[in-house]
Tab-separated table of C-alpha atoms in Angstrom:
chain	number	residue	atom	x	y	z
A	6	SER	CA	74.157	2.453	36.674
A	7	PHE	CA	72.507	1.705	39.994
A	8	PRO	CA	73.313	2.516	43.656
A	9	LYS	CA	75.917	0.527	45.560
A	10	ASP	CA	74.559	-2.667	47.086
A	11	ASN	CA	74.322	-3.268	50.833
A	12	ALA	CA	73.576	-6.877	51.816
A	13	ALA	CA	72.434	-5.795	55.295
A	14	ASN	CA	69.202	-4.328	53.863
A	15	PRO	CA	66.227	-6.457	52.739
A	16	PRO	CA	65.880	-6.976	48.950
A	17	HIS	CA	64.367	-3.922	47.226
A	18	LEU	CA	64.157	-2.224	43.831
A	19	THR	CA	66.375	0.762	43.030
A	20	ALA	CA	64.420	2.454	40.198
A	21	PHE	CA	60.941	2.990	38.735
A	22	LEU	CA	59.375	4.231	35.487
A	23	ALA	CA	56.999	7.198	35.448
A	24	TYR	CA	55.367	9.565	32.944
A	25	LYS	CA	55.689	13.343	33.072
A	26	ALA	CA	52.260	14.945	33.511
A	27	GLY	CA	53.048	18.629	34.048
A	28	MET	CA	54.004	21.290	36.569
A	29	THR	CA	52.350	23.328	39.295
A	30	HIS	CA	53.522	25.190	42.398
A	31	VAL	CA	53.387	24.598	46.141
A	32	VAL	CA	53.658	26.758	49.251
A	33	ARG	CA	55.580	25.539	52.295
A	34	ASP	CA	57.448	26.783	55.353
A	35	LEU	CA	61.207	26.652	54.867
A	36	GLU	CA	63.192	24.850	57.577
A	37	ARG	CA	66.721	26.076	56.956
A	38	PRO	CA	68.519	27.579	59.995
A	39	GLY	CA	70.898	30.331	58.911
A	40	SER	CA	68.841	31.240	55.837
A	41	LYS	CA	67.005	34.570	55.632
A	42	ALA	CA	63.902	32.651	54.542
A	43	HIS	CA	64.042	30.321	57.585
A	44	LYS	CA	60.542	29.768	59.073
A	45	LYS	CA	59.034	31.815	56.222
A	46	GLU	CA	56.678	30.722	53.463
A	47	VAL	CA	58.286	29.949	50.111
A	48	VAL	CA	56.634	29.233	46.748
A	49	GLU	CA	58.318	26.483	44.732
A	50	ALA	CA	57.749	24.988	41.289
A	51	VAL	CA	57.122	21.236	41.291
A	52	THR	CA	56.695	18.541	38.639
A	53	VAL	CA	53.970	15.900	38.804
A	54	VAL	CA	54.936	12.517	37.330
A	55	GLU	CA	52.387	9.704	37.087
A	56	ALA	CA	53.746	6.304	38.102
A	57	PRO	CA	51.226	3.434	37.852
A	58	PRO	CA	52.320	0.097	39.401
A	59	MET	CA	54.908	-1.831	37.365
A	60	VAL	CA	54.682	-5.561	36.623
A	61	ILE	CA	57.717	-7.792	37.228
A	62	VAL	CA	58.008	-10.366	34.432
A	63	GLY	CA	61.556	-11.685	34.651
A	64	VAL	CA	64.959	-11.804	36.322
A	65	VAL	CA	68.497	-11.537	34.889
A	66	GLY	CA	71.737	-12.639	36.543
A	67	TYR	CA	75.049	-10.924	35.740
A	68	ILE	CA	78.607	-12.046	36.377
A	69	GLU	CA	81.541	-9.656	36.645
A	70	THR	CA	84.301	-10.115	34.085
A	71	PRO	CA	87.516	-8.132	33.418
A	72	ARG	CA	85.617	-6.436	30.564
A	73	GLY	CA	82.591	-5.500	32.667
A	74	LEU	CA	79.275	-7.223	33.346
A	75	ARG	CA	78.097	-10.202	31.310
A	76	ALA	CA	74.509	-11.491	31.385
A	77	LEU	CA	74.556	-15.094	32.592
A	78	THR	CA	70.932	-16.042	31.925
A	79	SER	CA	67.399	-14.647	31.962
A	80	VAL	CA	64.281	-16.233	33.425
A	81	TRP	CA	60.854	-14.989	32.362
A	82	ALA	CA	57.439	-15.381	33.986
A	83	GLU	CA	54.908	-17.888	32.663
A	84	HIS	CA	52.314	-15.337	31.525
A	85	LEU	CA	53.057	-12.037	29.789
A	86	SER	CA	50.411	-9.439	28.979
A	87	ASP	CA	49.809	-8.200	25.429
A	88	GLU	CA	51.156	-4.791	26.517
A	89	VAL	CA	54.670	-6.146	26.949
A	90	LYS	CA	54.411	-8.595	24.009
A	91	ARG	CA	53.833	-5.578	21.742
A	92	ARG	CA	57.371	-4.473	22.691
A	93	PHE	CA	58.804	-7.529	20.877
A	94	TYR	CA	57.056	-6.768	17.558
A	95	LYS	CA	57.471	-4.044	14.985
A	96	ASN	CA	53.933	-4.551	13.675
A	97	TRP	CA	51.584	-6.066	16.263
A	98	TYR	CA	48.356	-6.376	14.289
A	99	ARG	CA	50.029	-8.196	11.386
A	100	SER	CA	51.987	-10.565	13.629
A	101	LYS	CA	50.930	-14.031	14.741
A	102	LYS	CA	51.320	-12.952	18.386
A	103	LYS	CA	53.258	-16.110	19.186
A	104	ALA	CA	55.932	-14.486	21.374
A	105	PHE	CA	56.828	-16.582	24.456
A	106	THR	CA	54.366	-19.407	23.652
A	107	LYS	CA	57.248	-21.913	23.469
A	108	TYR	CA	58.968	-20.417	26.493
A	109	SER	CA	55.850	-20.689	28.693
A	110	ALA	CA	55.806	-24.440	27.904
A	111	LYS	CA	58.894	-24.724	30.143
A	112	TYR	CA	56.561	-24.265	33.118
A	113	ALA	CA	54.531	-27.356	32.091
A	114	ASP	CA	56.744	-30.064	33.609
A	115	SER	CA	56.713	-28.520	37.114
A	116	GLY	CA	59.179	-25.899	35.837
A	117	LYS	CA	62.326	-28.053	36.070
A	118	GLN	CA	64.248	-25.991	33.485
A	119	ILE	CA	63.163	-22.730	35.150
A	120	ALA	CA	64.355	-23.973	38.570
A	121	GLN	CA	67.732	-24.947	37.069
A	122	ASP	CA	68.204	-21.487	35.536
A	123	LEU	CA	67.329	-19.808	38.837
A	124	GLU	CA	69.845	-22.036	40.644
A	125	ARG	CA	72.504	-21.058	38.092
A	126	ILE	CA	71.851	-17.377	38.819
A	127	LYS	CA	72.092	-18.036	42.573
A	128	LYS	CA	75.360	-19.960	42.154
A	129	TYR	CA	77.340	-17.793	39.738
A	130	SER	CA	75.812	-14.278	39.584
A	131	THR	CA	77.064	-11.249	41.478
A	132	ILE	CA	74.329	-8.822	40.352
A	133	VAL	CA	70.604	-9.544	40.020
A	134	ARG	CA	68.158	-7.374	38.079
A	135	VAL	CA	64.442	-7.853	37.505
A	136	ILE	CA	62.706	-7.201	34.180
A	137	ALA	CA	59.683	-4.978	34.760
A	138	HIS	CA	57.235	-3.170	32.502
A	139	THR	CA	54.729	-0.341	32.821
A	140	GLN	CA	50.940	-0.741	32.523
A	141	MET	CA	49.877	1.326	29.533
A	142	ASN	CA	46.149	0.750	30.121
A	143	LYS	CA	46.472	2.812	33.296
A	144	VAL	CA	47.952	5.915	31.635
A	145	ARG	CA	46.247	7.683	28.749
A	146	ILE	CA	49.196	8.782	26.632
A	147	GLY	CA	48.077	7.276	23.311
A	148	GLN	CA	50.390	4.274	23.463
A	149	LYS	CA	49.659	0.570	23.946
A	150	LYS	CA	53.229	-0.758	23.873
A	151	ALA	CA	54.657	-1.081	27.383
A	152	HIS	CA	58.015	0.355	28.393
A	153	LEU	CA	60.335	-2.402	29.560
A	154	MET	CA	63.458	-2.067	31.690
A	155	GLU	CA	65.869	-3.936	33.931
A	156	ILE	CA	65.887	-2.731	37.545
A	157	GLN	CA	68.646	-3.779	39.915
A	158	VAL	CA	67.653	-5.551	43.136
A	159	ASN	CA	69.765	-4.362	46.073
A	160	GLY	CA	69.889	-5.789	49.609
A	161	GLY	CA	70.160	-9.337	50.924
A	162	SER	CA	72.249	-12.207	49.567
A	163	ILE	CA	72.172	-13.297	45.910
A	164	ALA	CA	69.860	-16.207	46.785
A	165	GLU	CA	67.488	-13.842	48.630
A	166	LYS	CA	67.445	-11.454	45.665
A	167	VAL	CA	66.556	-14.275	43.241
A	168	ASP	CA	63.870	-15.641	45.588
A	169	TRP	CA	62.420	-12.135	45.962
A	170	ALA	CA	62.319	-11.715	42.174
A	171	ARG	CA	60.722	-15.162	41.670
A	172	GLU	CA	58.025	-14.436	44.273
A	173	HIS	CA	57.117	-11.203	42.498
A	174	PHE	CA	56.706	-12.726	39.008
A	175	GLU	CA	53.491	-11.399	37.397
A	176	LYS	CA	52.880	-9.201	40.479
A	177	THR	CA	52.811	-5.413	40.642
A	178	VAL	CA	55.125	-3.115	42.561
A	179	SER	CA	53.967	0.417	43.348
A	180	VAL	CA	56.116	3.533	43.437
A	181	GLY	CA	55.470	3.834	47.186
A	182	ASP	CA	57.264	0.498	47.697
A	183	VAL	CA	60.425	1.881	46.059
A	184	PHE	CA	60.600	5.524	47.218
A	185	GLU	CA	59.394	7.508	50.188
A	186	LYS	CA	58.590	11.141	50.937
A	187	ASP	CA	61.517	13.558	51.455
A	188	GLU	CA	63.896	11.192	49.626
A	189	MET	CA	66.452	12.585	47.159
A	190	ILE	CA	66.335	10.776	43.794
A	191	ASP	CA	67.852	11.037	40.318
A	192	VAL	CA	65.688	11.570	37.222
A	193	ILE	CA	66.869	10.072	33.926
A	194	GLY	CA	65.189	10.906	30.629
A	195	VAL	CA	65.407	12.379	27.147
A	196	THR	CA	65.219	16.149	26.788
A	197	LYS	CA	62.767	18.070	24.633
A	198	GLY	CA	63.816	17.864	20.961
A	199	LYS	CA	64.645	21.100	19.119
A	200	GLY	CA	65.684	19.706	15.735
A	201	VAL	CA	68.624	21.236	13.851
A	202	GLU	CA	69.795	24.499	15.440
A	203	GLY	CA	72.538	26.967	14.579
A	204	VAL	CA	75.557	27.785	16.727
A	205	THR	CA	73.905	30.746	18.500
A	206	ALA	CA	71.039	28.666	19.875
A	207	ARG	CA	72.965	25.392	20.212
A	208	TRP	CA	76.151	26.635	21.879
A	209	GLY	CA	75.327	30.192	22.951
A	210	THR	CA	78.104	31.779	20.877
A	211	LYS	CA	78.195	35.564	20.585
A	212	LYS	CA	76.364	37.046	17.629
A	213	LEU	CA	78.511	38.903	15.102
A	214	PRO	CA	78.006	42.669	14.418
A	215	ARG	CA	74.906	43.809	12.545
A	216	LYS	CA	76.604	44.581	9.204
A	217	THR	CA	78.324	41.189	8.896
A	218	HIS	CA	78.374	39.777	5.347
A	219	ARG	CA	76.552	36.426	4.891
A	220	GLY	CA	74.834	36.390	8.260
A	221	LEU	CA	75.639	37.110	11.868
A	222	ARG	CA	74.443	34.013	13.805
A	223	LYS	CA	77.707	32.264	12.975
A	224	VAL	CA	81.182	31.442	14.271
A	225	ALA	CA	83.542	33.909	12.538
A	226	CYS	CA	86.584	31.627	12.422
A	227	ILE	CA	86.304	27.864	12.742
A	228	GLY	CA	90.035	27.273	13.108
A	229	ALA	CA	93.587	28.015	11.929
A	230	TRP	CA	95.008	27.052	8.531
A	231	HIS	CA	96.997	24.303	10.260
A	232	PRO	CA	96.131	21.808	11.598
A	233	SER	CA	94.076	21.657	8.395
A	234	ARG	CA	90.909	20.287	9.948
A	235	VAL	CA	88.078	21.537	12.139
A	236	MET	CA	88.607	20.629	15.795
A	237	TYR	CA	85.888	18.966	17.836
A	238	SER	CA	85.857	21.888	20.279
A	239	VAL	CA	84.605	24.400	17.679
A	240	ALA	CA	80.871	25.199	17.920
A	241	ARG	CA	78.949	23.861	14.888
A	242	SER	CA	75.286	23.707	13.935
A	243	GLY	CA	73.364	20.421	14.204
A	244	GLN	CA	70.911	18.424	16.324
A	245	ASP	CA	69.826	20.187	19.516
A	246	GLY	CA	67.701	18.568	22.207
A	247	TYR	CA	66.424	14.978	22.352
A	248	HIS	CA	69.530	14.144	24.407
A	249	HIS	CA	69.763	11.555	27.173
A	250	ARG	CA	70.300	13.312	30.504
A	251	THR	CA	70.563	12.367	34.190
A	252	GLU	CA	69.512	15.036	36.684
A	253	PRO	CA	70.587	14.242	40.258
A	254	ASN	CA	69.106	15.352	43.571
A	255	LYS	CA	65.380	15.845	43.039
A	256	LYS	CA	63.477	15.880	46.321
A	257	ILE	CA	60.178	14.009	46.622
A	258	TYR	CA	57.511	16.268	48.124
A	259	ARG	CA	54.583	13.857	47.945
A	260	ILE	CA	53.603	10.329	46.858
A	261	ALA	CA	49.851	9.734	46.556
A	262	ASN	CA	47.101	8.368	44.298
A	263	GLY	CA	45.426	10.618	41.721
A	264	SER	CA	41.980	9.059	42.222
A	265	ASP	CA	42.066	9.987	45.928
A	266	GLU	CA	39.790	12.988	46.547
A	267	THR	CA	42.334	14.407	49.025
A	268	SER	CA	45.512	13.857	46.969
A	269	ALA	CA	46.197	17.634	46.828
A	270	GLN	CA	44.867	18.420	50.309
A	271	THR	CA	47.158	19.622	53.119
A	272	GLU	CA	46.814	20.285	56.856
A	273	PHE	CA	46.466	24.022	56.145
A	274	ASP	CA	44.373	23.781	52.959
A	275	ILE	CA	41.547	21.394	53.832
A	276	THR	CA	39.744	21.793	50.487
A	277	ARG	CA	38.983	18.332	49.059
A	278	LYS	CA	40.746	18.307	45.718
A	279	THR	CA	42.745	15.967	43.501
A	280	ILE	CA	46.185	16.717	42.057
A	281	THR	CA	44.739	17.188	38.533
A	282	PRO	CA	44.260	20.937	37.908
A	283	LEU	CA	41.019	22.358	36.484
A	284	GLY	CA	40.777	21.300	32.838
A	285	GLY	CA	43.517	18.683	33.290
A	286	PHE	CA	47.249	18.962	32.712
A	287	PRO	CA	47.789	20.572	29.262
A	288	HIS	CA	48.879	17.993	26.651
A	289	TYR	CA	48.448	15.213	29.214
A	290	GLY	CA	45.022	14.977	30.818
A	291	GLU	CA	44.004	13.636	34.203
A	292	VAL	CA	46.239	11.909	36.721
A	293	LYS	CA	44.257	8.945	38.087
A	294	GLU	CA	47.039	6.589	39.231
A	295	ASP	CA	49.889	6.870	41.734
A	296	PHE	CA	51.944	10.010	41.270
A	297	VAL	CA	55.107	11.616	42.620
A	298	VAL	CA	55.567	15.359	43.213
A	299	LEU	CA	59.198	16.354	42.607
A	300	LYS	CA	60.821	19.671	43.419
A	301	GLY	CA	61.747	21.716	40.348
A	302	SER	CA	61.616	20.788	36.687
A	303	CYS	CA	62.335	17.511	34.878
A	304	VAL	CA	63.696	16.754	31.421
A	305	GLY	CA	61.434	16.041	28.466
A	306	VAL	CA	57.983	16.895	27.170
A	307	LYS	CA	54.662	15.837	28.666
A	308	LYS	CA	53.890	12.093	28.399
A	309	ARG	CA	57.607	11.282	28.188
A	310	VAL	CA	58.774	8.245	30.137
A	311	LEU	CA	61.233	9.036	32.949
A	312	THR	CA	63.377	6.730	35.059
A	313	LEU	CA	63.271	7.612	38.748
A	314	ARG	CA	66.355	6.102	40.390
A	315	LYS	CA	67.553	5.989	43.972
A	316	SER	CA	70.387	8.449	44.490
A	317	LEU	CA	73.963	7.264	44.019
A	318	ARG	CA	75.192	9.686	46.692
A	319	THR	CA	75.050	9.748	50.479
A	320	HIS	CA	73.312	13.005	51.339
A	321	SER	CA	74.434	15.171	54.239
A	322	LYS	CA	73.296	18.650	53.195
A	323	GLN	CA	70.659	20.346	55.303
A	324	SER	CA	68.374	20.899	52.294
A	325	ALA	CA	68.556	17.192	51.389
A	326	LEU	CA	67.681	16.003	54.904
A	327	GLU	CA	64.929	18.601	55.472
A	328	LYS	CA	61.437	17.284	56.276
A	329	VAL	CA	59.002	19.003	53.925
A	330	ASN	CA	55.534	19.957	55.102
A	331	LEU	CA	53.399	21.340	52.253
A	332	LYS	CA	50.873	24.047	53.140
A	333	PHE	CA	49.245	24.438	49.714
A	334	ILE	CA	49.277	22.728	46.310
A	335	ASP	CA	47.947	24.796	43.403
A	336	THR	CA	45.269	23.081	41.287
A	337	SER	CA	44.052	26.089	39.293
A	338	SER	CA	43.858	25.790	35.507
A	339	LYS	CA	47.241	25.586	33.788
A	340	PHE	CA	45.638	26.693	30.513
A	341	GLY	CA	45.508	30.460	30.923
A	342	HIS	CA	45.301	32.514	34.116
A	343	GLY	CA	43.670	30.020	36.481
A	344	ARG	CA	41.780	31.665	39.354
A	345	PHE	CA	39.847	28.787	40.890
A	346	GLN	CA	41.154	25.744	42.742
A	347	THR	CA	38.058	23.541	42.291
A	348	LYS	CA	34.962	23.308	40.093
A	349	GLU	CA	32.798	24.103	43.113
A	350	GLU	CA	34.735	27.295	43.834
A	351	LYS	CA	34.354	28.398	40.215
A	352	LYS	CA	30.623	27.625	40.228
A	353	ALA	CA	30.073	29.570	43.449
A	354	PHE	CA	31.814	32.619	42.005
A	355	MET	CA	30.413	32.529	38.453
A	356	GLY	CA	26.839	31.626	39.392
A	357	PRO	CA	24.556	29.632	37.080
A	358	LEU	CA	25.757	29.703	33.467
A	359	LYS	CA	23.725	29.314	30.281
A	360	LYS	CA	25.338	25.930	29.568
A	361	ASP	CA	24.234	24.676	33.017
A	362	LEU	CA	20.602	25.668	32.419
A	363	ALA	CA	20.346	23.893	29.031
């Protein structure tokens, strides 16, 4: 689902796709009157998610029916990149790569059919969503097939939403256009898979005594004689992890570009350094595109695609409205006990090494 629409605002997107890079920690002064830590430095864990610009390639109109939403029609852009075309094939290299060749011909006769479909959306639809995909050539996660999703357009009238979507066909939208610093957002993703687990790990049931016959990581009684079936509420072994989860209320601490030499610099720590730690993020690599720093942890493993969505709630808590001013972002190696923030700092401390002299 998406946030509630408000026609008074200009048309804007309500979600964005990003890739989990890894975690680090930050130091900041807490602004929380009444708290014992007010005006004191606190160290907090943060997650870095890389979010290269997304490409808008289509628009979908929905009408509301008694049984929920129904898609009225979809309009696609004239040109689609190979990244998104891969999404429509099971085996790309064996295919004829003919996807959307007939559809793009609709644009030949001054796009009369396209204009009619857009007018239909304007006339009948109550909800407008754009079709957008990620740019896989900008993130090095070992995948060429783009992730594709529908993102709701909120703000303005239906006609303004459709016009906004049409103007942005084949154009990119950056994460900074959708979210801003200090905003509270929801993170949607798939958790880290654990495979088949027993009841002790999966449900946290109490272990049986040491001398138990036939094992102790079990549920002793799985139900009464009657009703003569196992109830759904009884803990059983099975798949654990790899579940779809929505985590609300993650605060954005920073939005910047990974290629910027000062992307991890602060007013207090004036060292020129990028957000990528020494040696790169383990199991991910270097962050070179736009990124978002979120407070706390996020679901999933490294490289996993996450949906960042505008919050469904109206926030009034002090912690949600607090303006965050970071004093320090740690960029030491995350592979072992990192001591140095930059290569230069490490070189100055270690002195010339044998590998440098070769």
